Every structure is written in C-alpha cells, then in structure tokens.
Amino acid sequence: GRCTPNRANAVLQVASQCLGERERQRGIANPCRDLRRLPVRRPAIQPFSLPELRRLVEVAPAHLADYVWIRGLTGLRSGEANGLRWDCVDLGAGTLDIRRARSDGQDRLPKNEFSERLILLGTTVTQALQRQWQRTGSPDGYVFQTLRGVPIDIQNFARRDWCRMLATTGFPY
C-alpha cells in the first residue's frame, strides 16, 4: 500500500531517535538530524449540528449520555472532560473552572496556559450537570465516570463507545 505522510513522519521520527541514540553512545553522526517532516494536511473540522448531537445522545449508553451532551455543547477537550472534578463545578453560578486534565491515567495541567479558563454554562448544560451529580456527585470525585466508578479513559471510550455510537447513527468517524 501507499505510505501516507503521517506514517512516513512517524517512521522517520523513530529512525531519528534510534540514530540519535547511536550518535550519543558511539559518536556517529545522525543523518536524520536535518530532515524536515513531510507536510500533512489537517482534516477539516466538521462539528455536529444540534440535531446530530441529540441523535448521538439518544444512542449513547445511559451513563454516557450527559457526557456526550455536555462535551458537545461546551467544546471540552477529552482530557478536560475526563479530568473534571466536582470541586471545579459551580452549579449555582453556572460555571466550570478548567484547571486540570486527565490523560494516560494521570491528572495533569491543561494543554497550555490558555486552556485554563472559566466556562459560563447555559441552562441546558447546567441541567445536564445536575443530572450527572445524581449519578456521580461527590465533592472530591470526578464528574464523568464509568459504571465501575473510575474516570473515563478516552482510549476505551473512543474505541468502544464512540465507534458504536457513530456506527449506530451512520455518522462518519
């Protein structure tokens, strides 16, 4: 098959790392040092319309329906949503304070300093968070959890639940 620019860049990165290690250990120059990455066209972002988002929520597993709804309406990144704790939610004021993210099973700082922000919530999102509180509410707990009570892992969600939801609705990945 044809090698895509993304694949070629990934292979070159590994080769460069290996040859860089050889350079450190043996003093043999790394021929990949000055190679530039192949240009990669970014895919056009096509957000879901409100009717499409509603359809995704309809087919989502019950414990993930508000997760999908809230993410779709707020634009939270996966790590931000998965790392959101109840101490950062103010239902009275209708705000989310994004101060941390979760990836690879660890709580981390958000992607960059601009990612730390206060999000004002509309009535629809506030109501969804009130429903979520009934499921997972605990002052020091995560807002979004699996049925086992652990924070959502984005890899599991993407491979299992998201793919099923898209297949059921017929929406492209």
C-alpha positions as a Python dict, from the first residue, in 0.01 Angstrom:
ca = {
    (1, 'G'): (0, 0, 0),
    (2, 'R'): (81, 365, -22),
    (3, 'C'): (270, 527, 267),
    (4, 'T'): (91, 836, 393),
    (5, 'P'): (281, 1146, 508),
    (6, 'N'): (169, 1078, 867),
    (7, 'R'): (309, 724, 854),
    (8, 'A'): (633, 839, 689),
    (9, 'N'): (678, 1107, 957),
    (10, 'A'): (622, 850, 1234),
    (11, 'V'): (879, 612, 1083),
    (12, 'L'): (1131, 893, 1037),
    (13, 'Q'): (1081, 1004, 1397),
    (14, 'V'): (1161, 655, 1530),
    (15, 'A'): (1460, 621, 1297),
    (16, 'S'): (1589, 962, 1404),
    (17, 'Q'): (1553, 870, 1773),
    (18, 'C'): (1745, 545, 1719),
    (19, 'L'): (2019, 717, 1521),
    (20, 'G'): (2031, 996, 1778),
    (21, 'E'): (2095, 739, 2049),
    (22, 'R'): (2369, 586, 1833),
    (23, 'E'): (2520, 934, 1800),
    (24, 'R'): (2519, 982, 2179),
    (25, 'Q'): (2665, 641, 2251),
    (26, 'R'): (2912, 600, 1964),
    (27, 'G'): (2968, 949, 1827),
    (28, 'I'): (2843, 854, 1478),
    (29, 'A'): (2659, 1149, 1320),
    (30, 'N'): (2281, 1122, 1292),
    (31, 'P'): (2190, 1153, 922),
    (32, 'C'): (1826, 1224, 1014),
    (33, 'R'): (1903, 1535, 1219),
    (34, 'D'): (1823, 1786, 944),
    (35, 'L'): (1534, 1602, 781),
    (36, 'R'): (1214, 1801, 770),
    (37, 'R'): (879, 1639, 833),
    (38, 'L'): (652, 1589, 536),
    (39, 'P'): (364, 1836, 524),
    (40, 'V'): (38, 1690, 648),
    (41, 'R'): (-298, 1836, 553),
    (42, 'R'): (-513, 1886, 858),
    (43, 'P'): (-861, 1745, 829),
    (44, 'A'): (-1144, 1996, 811),
    (45, 'I'): (-1326, 2009, 1142),
    (46, 'Q'): (-1694, 1942, 1096),
    (47, 'P'): (-1876, 1991, 1425),
    (48, 'F'): (-2201, 1811, 1482),
    (49, 'S'): (-2520, 2007, 1433),
    (50, 'L'): (-2759, 2024, 1726),
    (51, 'P'): (-2988, 1755, 1574),
    (52, 'E'): (-2684, 1530, 1516),
    (53, 'L'): (-2567, 1585, 1874),
    (54, 'R'): (-2915, 1497, 2000),
    (55, 'R'): (-2905, 1176, 1793),
    (56, 'L'): (-2566, 1082, 1941),
    (57, 'V'): (-2703, 1138, 2292),
    (58, 'E'): (-3002, 916, 2211),
    (59, 'V'): (-2780, 622, 2113),
    (60, 'A'): (-2519, 675, 2389),
    (61, 'P'): (-2511, 432, 2682),
    (62, 'A'): (-2723, 582, 2962),
    (63, 'H'): (-2423, 661, 3185),
    (64, 'L'): (-2253, 849, 2896),
    (65, 'A'): (-2548, 1044, 2754),
    (66, 'D'): (-2482, 1360, 2956),
    (67, 'Y'): (-2106, 1323, 2897),
    (68, 'V'): (-2166, 1338, 2520),
    (69, 'W'): (-2424, 1618, 2557),
    (70, 'I'): (-2207, 1836, 2780),
    (71, 'R'): (-1894, 1784, 2569),
    (72, 'G'): (-2087, 1864, 2253),
    (73, 'L'): (-2234, 2184, 2396),
    (74, 'T'): (-1922, 2314, 2575),
    (75, 'G'): (-1642, 2202, 2341),
    (76, 'L'): (-1444, 2049, 2628),
    (77, 'R'): (-1139, 1852, 2516),
    (78, 'S'): (-1134, 1485, 2613),
    (79, 'G'): (-871, 1534, 2882),
    (80, 'E'): (-1054, 1836, 3026),
    (81, 'A'): (-1385, 1650, 3049),
    (82, 'N'): (-1226, 1332, 3186),
    (83, 'G'): (-1026, 1527, 3446),
    (84, 'L'): (-1316, 1746, 3556),
    (85, 'R'): (-1390, 1713, 3927),
    (86, 'W'): (-1693, 1835, 4113),
    (87, 'D'): (-1487, 2092, 4306),
    (88, 'C'): (-1447, 2278, 3974),
    (89, 'V'): (-1822, 2285, 3903),
    (90, 'D'): (-2036, 2564, 4046),
    (91, 'L'): (-2396, 2478, 3963),
    (92, 'G'): (-2526, 2786, 4147),
    (93, 'A'): (-2311, 3025, 3944),
    (94, 'G'): (-2337, 2807, 3630),
    (95, 'T'): (-1962, 2777, 3572),
    (96, 'L'): (-1692, 2519, 3506),
    (97, 'D'): (-1339, 2603, 3616),
    (98, 'I'): (-1098, 2418, 3386),
    (99, 'R'): (-781, 2370, 3593),
    (100, 'R'): (-672, 2016, 3515),
    (101, 'A'): (-690, 1747, 3251),
    (102, 'R'): (-660, 1369, 3258),
    (103, 'S'): (-460, 1158, 3017),
    (104, 'D'): (-281, 825, 3037),
    (105, 'G'): (-447, 762, 3374),
    (106, 'Q'): (-290, 1072, 3531),
    (107, 'D'): (-422, 1414, 3630),
    (108, 'R'): (-220, 1686, 3457),
    (109, 'L'): (-223, 2055, 3391),
    (110, 'P'): (-433, 2156, 3089),
    (111, 'K'): (-281, 2160, 2740),
    (112, 'N'): (-145, 2517, 2775),
    (113, 'E'): (-195, 2828, 2986),
    (114, 'F'): (-482, 2943, 2764),
    (115, 'S'): (-665, 2618, 2835),
    (116, 'E'): (-713, 2718, 3199),
    (117, 'R'): (-1040, 2905, 3185),
    (118, 'L'): (-1379, 2963, 3338),
    (119, 'I'): (-1668, 2844, 3122),
    (120, 'L'): (-2010, 3002, 3167),
    (121, 'L'): (-2283, 2744, 3131),
    (122, 'G'): (-2625, 2779, 2980),
    (123, 'T'): (-2937, 2634, 3135),
    (124, 'T'): (-2922, 2316, 2925),
    (125, 'V'): (-2567, 2230, 3035),
    (126, 'T'): (-2641, 2320, 3398),
    (127, 'Q'): (-2941, 2085, 3393),
    (128, 'A'): (-2727, 1807, 3243),
    (129, 'L'): (-2467, 1860, 3517),
    (130, 'Q'): (-2742, 1842, 3780),
    (131, 'R'): (-2844, 1503, 3637),
    (132, 'Q'): (-2478, 1399, 3637),
    (133, 'W'): (-2450, 1499, 4005),
    (134, 'Q'): (-2723, 1245, 4081),
    (135, 'R'): (-2502, 975, 3925),
    (136, 'T'): (-2151, 1069, 4035),
    (137, 'G'): (-2182, 1360, 4280),
    (138, 'S'): (-1910, 1368, 4545),
    (139, 'P'): (-1721, 1684, 4648),
    (140, 'D'): (-1381, 1538, 4556),
    (141, 'G'): (-1492, 1296, 4282),
    (142, 'Y'): (-1477, 1303, 3905),
    (143, 'V'): (-1781, 1437, 3720),
    (144, 'F'): (-1770, 1174, 3446),
    (145, 'Q'): (-1711, 812, 3542),
    (146, 'T'): (-1751, 463, 3407),
    (147, 'L'): (-2009, 227, 3552),
    (148, 'R'): (-1732, 98, 3782),
    (149, 'G'): (-1686, 447, 3928),
    (150, 'V'): (-1347, 530, 3774),
    (151, 'P'): (-1272, 828, 3549),
    (152, 'I'): (-1346, 775, 3181),
    (153, 'D'): (-1044, 663, 2980),
    (154, 'I'): (-1052, 832, 2640),
    (155, 'Q'): (-893, 537, 2459),
    (156, 'N'): (-1160, 297, 2585),
    (157, 'F'): (-1437, 547, 2513),
    (158, 'A'): (-1311, 618, 2159),
    (159, 'R'): (-1257, 253, 2064),
    (160, 'R'): (-1565, 107, 2224),
    (161, 'D'): (-1844, 355, 2290),
    (162, 'W'): (-1776, 632, 2036),
    (163, 'C'): (-1730, 389, 1746),
    (164, 'R'): (-2057, 213, 1836),
    (165, 'M'): (-2243, 543, 1862),
    (166, 'L'): (-2117, 661, 1524),
    (167, 'A'): (-2197, 327, 1363),
    (168, 'T'): (-2549, 332, 1505),
    (169, 'T'): (-2615, 685, 1379),
    (170, 'G'): (-2434, 635, 1048),
    (171, 'F'): (-2218, 944, 1111),
    (172, 'P'): (-1861, 930, 976),
    (173, 'Y'): (-1575, 886, 1222),
}
